[in-house]
Coordinates of C-alpha atoms and ligand atoms in Angstrom, one line a residue:
M1 CA -3.3 -64.2 -36.8
T2 CA -5.2 -63.5 -33.7
T3 CA -2.2 -63.1 -31.4
E4 CA 0.5 -60.4 -31.3
Q5 CA 3.2 -62.7 -32.7
T6 CA 6.0 -61.6 -34.9
L7 CA 5.6 -62.9 -38.4
L8 CA 8.5 -63.5 -40.8
Q9 CA 8.0 -63.3 -44.5
F10 CA 9.2 -66.1 -46.9
H11 CA 10.5 -65.2 -50.3
D12 CA 7.2 -66.5 -51.8
G13 CA 5.4 -63.7 -50.0
R14 CA 3.7 -65.9 -47.3
K15 CA 4.3 -65.4 -43.6
I16 CA 5.1 -67.7 -40.7
P17 CA 5.0 -67.0 -36.9
Q18 CA 8.6 -66.7 -35.7
L19 CA 7.8 -68.7 -32.6
G20 CA 6.1 -72.0 -33.0
Y21 CA 5.5 -75.2 -31.0
G22 CA 7.5 -78.4 -31.8
T23 CA 5.9 -81.8 -31.5
W24 CA 9.0 -84.1 -31.8
K25 CA 9.1 -86.8 -29.0
L26 CA 5.5 -86.1 -27.9
G27 CA 4.2 -89.6 -27.2
T28 CA 0.7 -90.5 -28.5
D29 CA -0.5 -90.5 -24.9
I30 CA 0.3 -86.8 -24.3
A31 CA 0.5 -85.2 -27.7
E32 CA -3.1 -84.1 -27.9
A33 CA -3.1 -82.5 -24.5
A34 CA 0.3 -80.8 -25.1
V35 CA -0.8 -79.3 -28.4
A36 CA -4.0 -78.2 -26.9
A37 CA -2.0 -76.4 -24.1
A38 CA 0.2 -74.8 -26.8
L39 CA -2.9 -73.5 -28.7
E40 CA -4.5 -72.3 -25.5
T41 CA -1.3 -70.5 -24.6
G42 CA -1.4 -68.6 -27.9
Y43 CA 1.0 -70.6 -30.2
R44 CA -0.5 -70.6 -33.7
A45 CA 2.4 -72.4 -35.6
I46 CA 2.7 -76.1 -35.0
D47 CA 5.6 -78.1 -36.3
A48 CA 4.7 -81.7 -37.0
A49 CA 6.2 -84.6 -39.0
H50 CA 5.1 -88.0 -40.3
I51 CA 8.0 -89.7 -38.4
Y52 CA 6.9 -88.3 -35.1
F53 CA 4.0 -90.8 -35.2
N54 CA 1.7 -88.3 -33.5
E55 CA 0.1 -86.4 -36.3
A56 CA -3.3 -87.9 -35.6
Q57 CA -3.2 -86.6 -32.0
V58 CA -1.9 -83.2 -33.2
G59 CA -4.8 -83.2 -35.6
K60 CA -7.3 -83.9 -32.9
A61 CA -6.1 -81.0 -30.8
I62 CA -6.2 -78.7 -33.8
A63 CA -9.8 -79.7 -34.6
K64 CA -11.0 -79.4 -31.0
S65 CA -9.5 -76.0 -30.7
A66 CA -11.9 -74.5 -33.2
I67 CA -9.3 -71.9 -34.1
A68 CA -10.0 -70.7 -37.7
R69 CA -7.8 -72.5 -40.2
E70 CA -6.4 -69.3 -41.6
D71 CA -5.2 -68.3 -38.1
L72 CA -3.1 -71.4 -37.9
F73 CA 0.3 -72.2 -39.5
I74 CA 0.8 -76.0 -39.8
T75 CA 4.0 -77.5 -40.9
S76 CA 4.8 -81.2 -41.6
K77 CA 7.6 -83.2 -43.1
L78 CA 8.1 -85.8 -45.7
W79 CA 9.9 -88.9 -44.4
N80 CA 12.9 -90.5 -46.0
N81 CA 11.0 -93.5 -47.3
S82 CA 8.9 -91.3 -49.6
H83 CA 11.6 -89.6 -51.7
G84 CA 11.3 -89.6 -55.5
H85 CA 8.8 -88.3 -58.0
E86 CA 5.7 -90.4 -57.1
A87 CA 5.9 -91.1 -53.4
P88 CA 5.5 -87.5 -52.0
K89 CA 1.9 -87.0 -53.0
P90 CA 0.5 -90.0 -51.2
A91 CA 2.7 -89.2 -48.2
L92 CA 1.3 -85.7 -48.1
E93 CA -2.2 -87.0 -48.5
K94 CA -1.7 -89.3 -45.5
T95 CA -0.3 -86.5 -43.4
L96 CA -3.3 -84.3 -44.3
E97 CA -5.7 -87.2 -43.4
N98 CA -3.9 -87.6 -40.0
L99 CA -3.9 -83.9 -39.3
K100 CA -7.5 -83.6 -40.6
L101 CA -6.6 -80.7 -42.8
D102 CA -7.1 -79.8 -46.5
Y103 CA -3.7 -78.2 -46.9
L104 CA -0.5 -77.6 -45.1
D105 CA 1.0 -74.1 -44.7
L106 CA 4.5 -75.6 -45.1
Y107 CA 5.7 -79.0 -46.3
L108 CA 9.4 -79.9 -45.7
I109 CA 11.7 -82.6 -47.0
H110 CA 12.8 -84.0 -43.6
W111 CA 16.4 -85.1 -44.6
P112 CA 18.3 -85.0 -47.9
V113 CA 19.3 -88.7 -47.6
P114 CA 22.4 -88.1 -49.9
R115 CA 23.0 -91.8 -50.5
A116 CA 19.6 -92.3 -52.2
E117 CA 20.3 -89.4 -54.5
K118 CA 16.7 -88.5 -54.9
Y119 CA 16.3 -85.2 -53.1
V120 CA 16.2 -83.2 -56.4
Q121 CA 13.4 -85.4 -57.7
T122 CA 11.6 -85.1 -54.4
W123 CA 11.9 -81.3 -54.5
E124 CA 10.4 -81.4 -58.0
A125 CA 7.5 -83.3 -56.6
L126 CA 7.0 -80.8 -53.8
I127 CA 7.0 -78.0 -56.3
Q128 CA 4.1 -79.8 -58.0
L129 CA 2.3 -80.3 -54.7
R130 CA 2.6 -76.6 -54.0
D131 CA 1.2 -75.8 -57.4
E132 CA -1.7 -78.1 -56.7
G133 CA -2.4 -76.2 -53.4
L134 CA -1.8 -79.1 -51.0
A135 CA 1.0 -77.1 -49.4
K136 CA 1.1 -73.3 -49.5
S137 CA 4.9 -73.1 -49.1
I138 CA 7.7 -75.7 -49.5
G139 CA 11.0 -76.0 -47.8
V140 CA 13.6 -78.5 -46.5
C141 CA 15.2 -79.6 -43.3
N142 CA 18.8 -80.6 -42.6
F143 CA 20.1 -79.6 -46.0
G144 CA 23.7 -78.5 -46.3
I145 CA 25.0 -75.9 -48.7
D146 CA 25.7 -78.5 -51.5
H147 CA 22.2 -79.9 -51.2
L148 CA 20.6 -76.5 -51.4
Q149 CA 22.8 -75.5 -54.3
D150 CA 21.7 -78.7 -56.1
L151 CA 18.0 -77.8 -55.7
L152 CA 18.7 -74.3 -57.0
D153 CA 20.8 -75.4 -60.0
S154 CA 18.3 -78.1 -61.0
T155 CA 15.0 -76.4 -60.5
G156 CA 15.6 -72.7 -60.0
V157 CA 13.3 -72.9 -57.0
I158 CA 14.7 -72.0 -53.6
P159 CA 13.2 -73.5 -50.4
V160 CA 11.5 -70.9 -48.3
V161 CA 13.1 -72.3 -45.2
N162 CA 15.8 -74.8 -44.1
Q163 CA 15.1 -76.2 -40.7
I164 CA 18.4 -77.2 -39.1
E165 CA 19.8 -78.2 -35.7
L166 CA 20.7 -74.8 -34.3
H167 CA 21.4 -73.7 -30.7
P168 CA 24.1 -71.7 -28.9
G169 CA 26.3 -74.8 -28.8
F170 CA 26.1 -75.4 -32.6
Q171 CA 25.5 -72.2 -34.5
Q172 CA 26.1 -73.3 -38.2
N173 CA 27.4 -69.8 -39.2
E174 CA 28.5 -70.8 -42.7
L175 CA 25.1 -72.4 -43.5
R176 CA 23.2 -69.4 -42.0
A177 CA 25.3 -67.0 -44.2
Y178 CA 24.3 -69.1 -47.3
H179 CA 20.6 -68.9 -46.2
R180 CA 20.9 -65.1 -45.9
D181 CA 22.5 -64.8 -49.3
H182 CA 19.7 -66.9 -50.9
D183 CA 16.6 -65.6 -49.2
I184 CA 16.1 -68.8 -47.2
L185 CA 14.8 -68.4 -43.7
T186 CA 16.6 -70.3 -41.0
E187 CA 14.4 -72.5 -38.6
A188 CA 16.0 -73.9 -35.5
W189 CA 15.3 -77.4 -34.3
S190 CA 16.4 -78.4 -30.8
P191 CA 16.7 -74.7 -30.1
L192 CA 17.6 -75.4 -26.5
G193 CA 20.2 -78.0 -27.4
Q194 CA 17.7 -80.7 -26.2
G195 CA 17.9 -79.1 -22.8
T196 CA 21.7 -79.6 -22.5
L197 CA 22.5 -75.8 -22.5
L198 CA 20.1 -74.9 -19.7
Q199 CA 22.7 -75.5 -17.0
H200 CA 25.6 -73.8 -18.8
P201 CA 27.1 -71.3 -16.2
D202 CA 27.1 -68.4 -18.7
I203 CA 23.5 -69.0 -19.7
V204 CA 22.4 -69.3 -16.1
Q205 CA 24.3 -66.2 -15.1
M206 CA 22.8 -64.1 -17.9
A207 CA 19.3 -65.5 -17.3
Q208 CA 19.6 -64.3 -13.7
Q209 CA 20.8 -60.9 -14.9
Y210 CA 17.7 -60.5 -17.1
G211 CA 15.4 -62.1 -14.6
V212 CA 14.3 -64.8 -17.0
S213 CA 14.8 -68.6 -17.2
P214 CA 17.7 -70.1 -19.1
A215 CA 15.3 -71.4 -21.8
Q216 CA 13.8 -67.9 -22.2
L217 CA 17.2 -66.4 -22.6
I218 CA 18.2 -68.9 -25.3
L219 CA 14.9 -68.5 -27.2
R220 CA 15.3 -64.8 -27.1
W221 CA 18.8 -65.2 -28.6
H222 CA 17.2 -67.1 -31.5
L223 CA 14.5 -64.5 -32.1
Q224 CA 17.0 -61.6 -32.2
N225 CA 19.1 -63.6 -34.7
G226 CA 16.0 -63.8 -37.0
H227 CA 15.5 -67.6 -36.6
I228 CA 12.2 -69.3 -36.6
V229 CA 12.1 -71.3 -33.4
I230 CA 10.0 -74.2 -32.4
P231 CA 10.7 -75.2 -28.8
K232 CA 9.1 -78.4 -27.6
S233 CA 7.9 -79.1 -24.1
A234 CA 5.5 -81.7 -22.8
N235 CA 4.8 -79.5 -19.8
A236 CA 2.1 -76.8 -19.8
K237 CA 4.1 -74.5 -17.5
R238 CA 7.2 -74.7 -19.7
I239 CA 5.0 -74.4 -22.8
R240 CA 3.8 -71.0 -21.4
E241 CA 7.3 -70.0 -20.3
N242 CA 8.7 -70.5 -23.7
F243 CA 6.0 -68.3 -25.2
A244 CA 6.6 -65.4 -22.8
I245 CA 9.8 -64.0 -24.4
N246 CA 8.7 -60.7 -25.8
S247 CA 9.0 -58.6 -22.6
F248 CA 12.9 -58.4 -22.6
K249 CA 15.7 -57.8 -25.1
L250 CA 19.2 -59.0 -25.0
D251 CA 21.9 -56.3 -25.4
D252 CA 24.7 -56.6 -27.9
A253 CA 27.2 -57.8 -25.2
S254 CA 24.9 -60.6 -24.1
M255 CA 24.3 -61.6 -27.8
A256 CA 28.1 -61.7 -28.3
K257 CA 28.6 -63.7 -25.2
I258 CA 26.1 -66.4 -26.3
N259 CA 27.8 -66.4 -29.8
Q260 CA 31.0 -67.4 -28.1
L261 CA 29.4 -70.7 -26.9
D262 CA 29.5 -72.1 -30.5
H263 CA 31.4 -75.4 -31.0
A264 CA 32.3 -76.9 -34.3
D265 CA 31.6 -80.3 -32.7
G266 CA 28.5 -79.2 -30.9
R267 CA 26.1 -81.1 -33.0
I268 CA 23.7 -83.3 -30.9
G269 CA 21.6 -84.9 -33.6
P270 CA 22.6 -86.9 -36.7
D271 CA 24.9 -85.4 -39.3
P272 CA 22.7 -84.9 -42.4
A273 CA 25.6 -85.7 -44.7
R274 CA 25.7 -89.2 -43.3
F275 CA 22.1 -89.8 -42.3
N276 CA 20.8 -92.2 -44.9
I277 CA 18.1 -94.2 -42.9
V278 CA 15.1 -94.8 -45.1
E279 CA 13.1 -97.0 -42.7
E280 CA 10.4 -95.6 -40.4
I281 CA 12.6 -95.5 -37.3
Ligands
LIG1 P1 10.0 -81.0 -21.2 O1 9.2 -81.5 -22.3 O2 10.0 -81.9 -20.0 O3 9.7 -79.6 -20.9 P2 14.8 -78.8 -27.6 O4 13.6 -78.0 -28.0 O5 16.1 -78.0 -27.7 O6 14.9 -80.1 -28.3 O7 14.7 -79.1 -26.1 C1 13.6 -79.8 -25.6 C2 13.9 -80.3 -24.2 O8 14.0 -79.2 -23.3 C3 12.9 -81.2 -23.7 O9 13.5 -82.2 -22.9 C4 12.0 -80.3 -22.7 O10 11.6 -81.0 -21.6 C5 13.1 -79.3 -22.3 N1 12.5 -77.9 -22.1 C6 11.6 -77.3 -23.0 N2 11.3 -76.1 -22.5 C7 12.0 -76.0 -21.3 C8 12.0 -74.9 -20.3 N3 11.4 -73.8 -20.5 N4 12.8 -75.2 -19.2 C9 13.4 -76.4 -19.0 N5 13.4 -77.4 -19.9 C10 12.7 -77.2 -21.0

């Protein structure tokens, strides 16, 4: 990596930048410019997905950046309509074509889709794709403890990462403890609670105390908890702001205060146990 970013090591020995750039909700009209701004800022990890419908624009920004492939860390995700033994390979090939890449650094199953009962087969397919070199590392998103345990019991292969909804308002302590016990890194999606936490009085007060923005304070809380974090912003100024979080450190009291913002019902996105949509929404 060319920048001075913290790297976290997966149990398979490979490393990922702890701070990456998320591309969810970037429209096709702005995605290329936004990713270009992120790469220009210094982000080297880009989190994409088939279902974001902007992989082609993400790929253009990557290609135009002329950053060496080995200096980038590109993640994408298999959508719910491609579960099973056979469908993942063509899905990954399509993603690679869109991104104009020969391989991904990380390929993730986007949701377990429990009603389809195919996530174990899908995981077996991803193991094969990893062995073929199309994805250097493999992991999952939105898997609960039962789903992760199923993968482990059936294949003996643990995902390197589980990307989950995670922010101060929804901290998933039990799931994170399972991750720690099983060498799975925790990656936070919607790390800012989709912006909903930025006006919280405690967050605002602590941000003032540290002389940083509320977003920077929350992202720092993630880093100090060892999470991989992928804030998204369509705005070049905020893209830079979210990258500039290495010049301060939260003390234990501040970390504890943010920990107290956890709510059992703080989930903003879908509940993975009930999210069974297989269409391209
Ligand atoms: P915008 O794209 O206009 O910057 P999350 O990553 O938790 O899903 O949050 C993303 C939301 O937070 C987006 O609406 C984004 O809006 C906003 N956001 C991202 N970074 C910042 C920031 N530094 N300050 C304020 N809002 C931000």
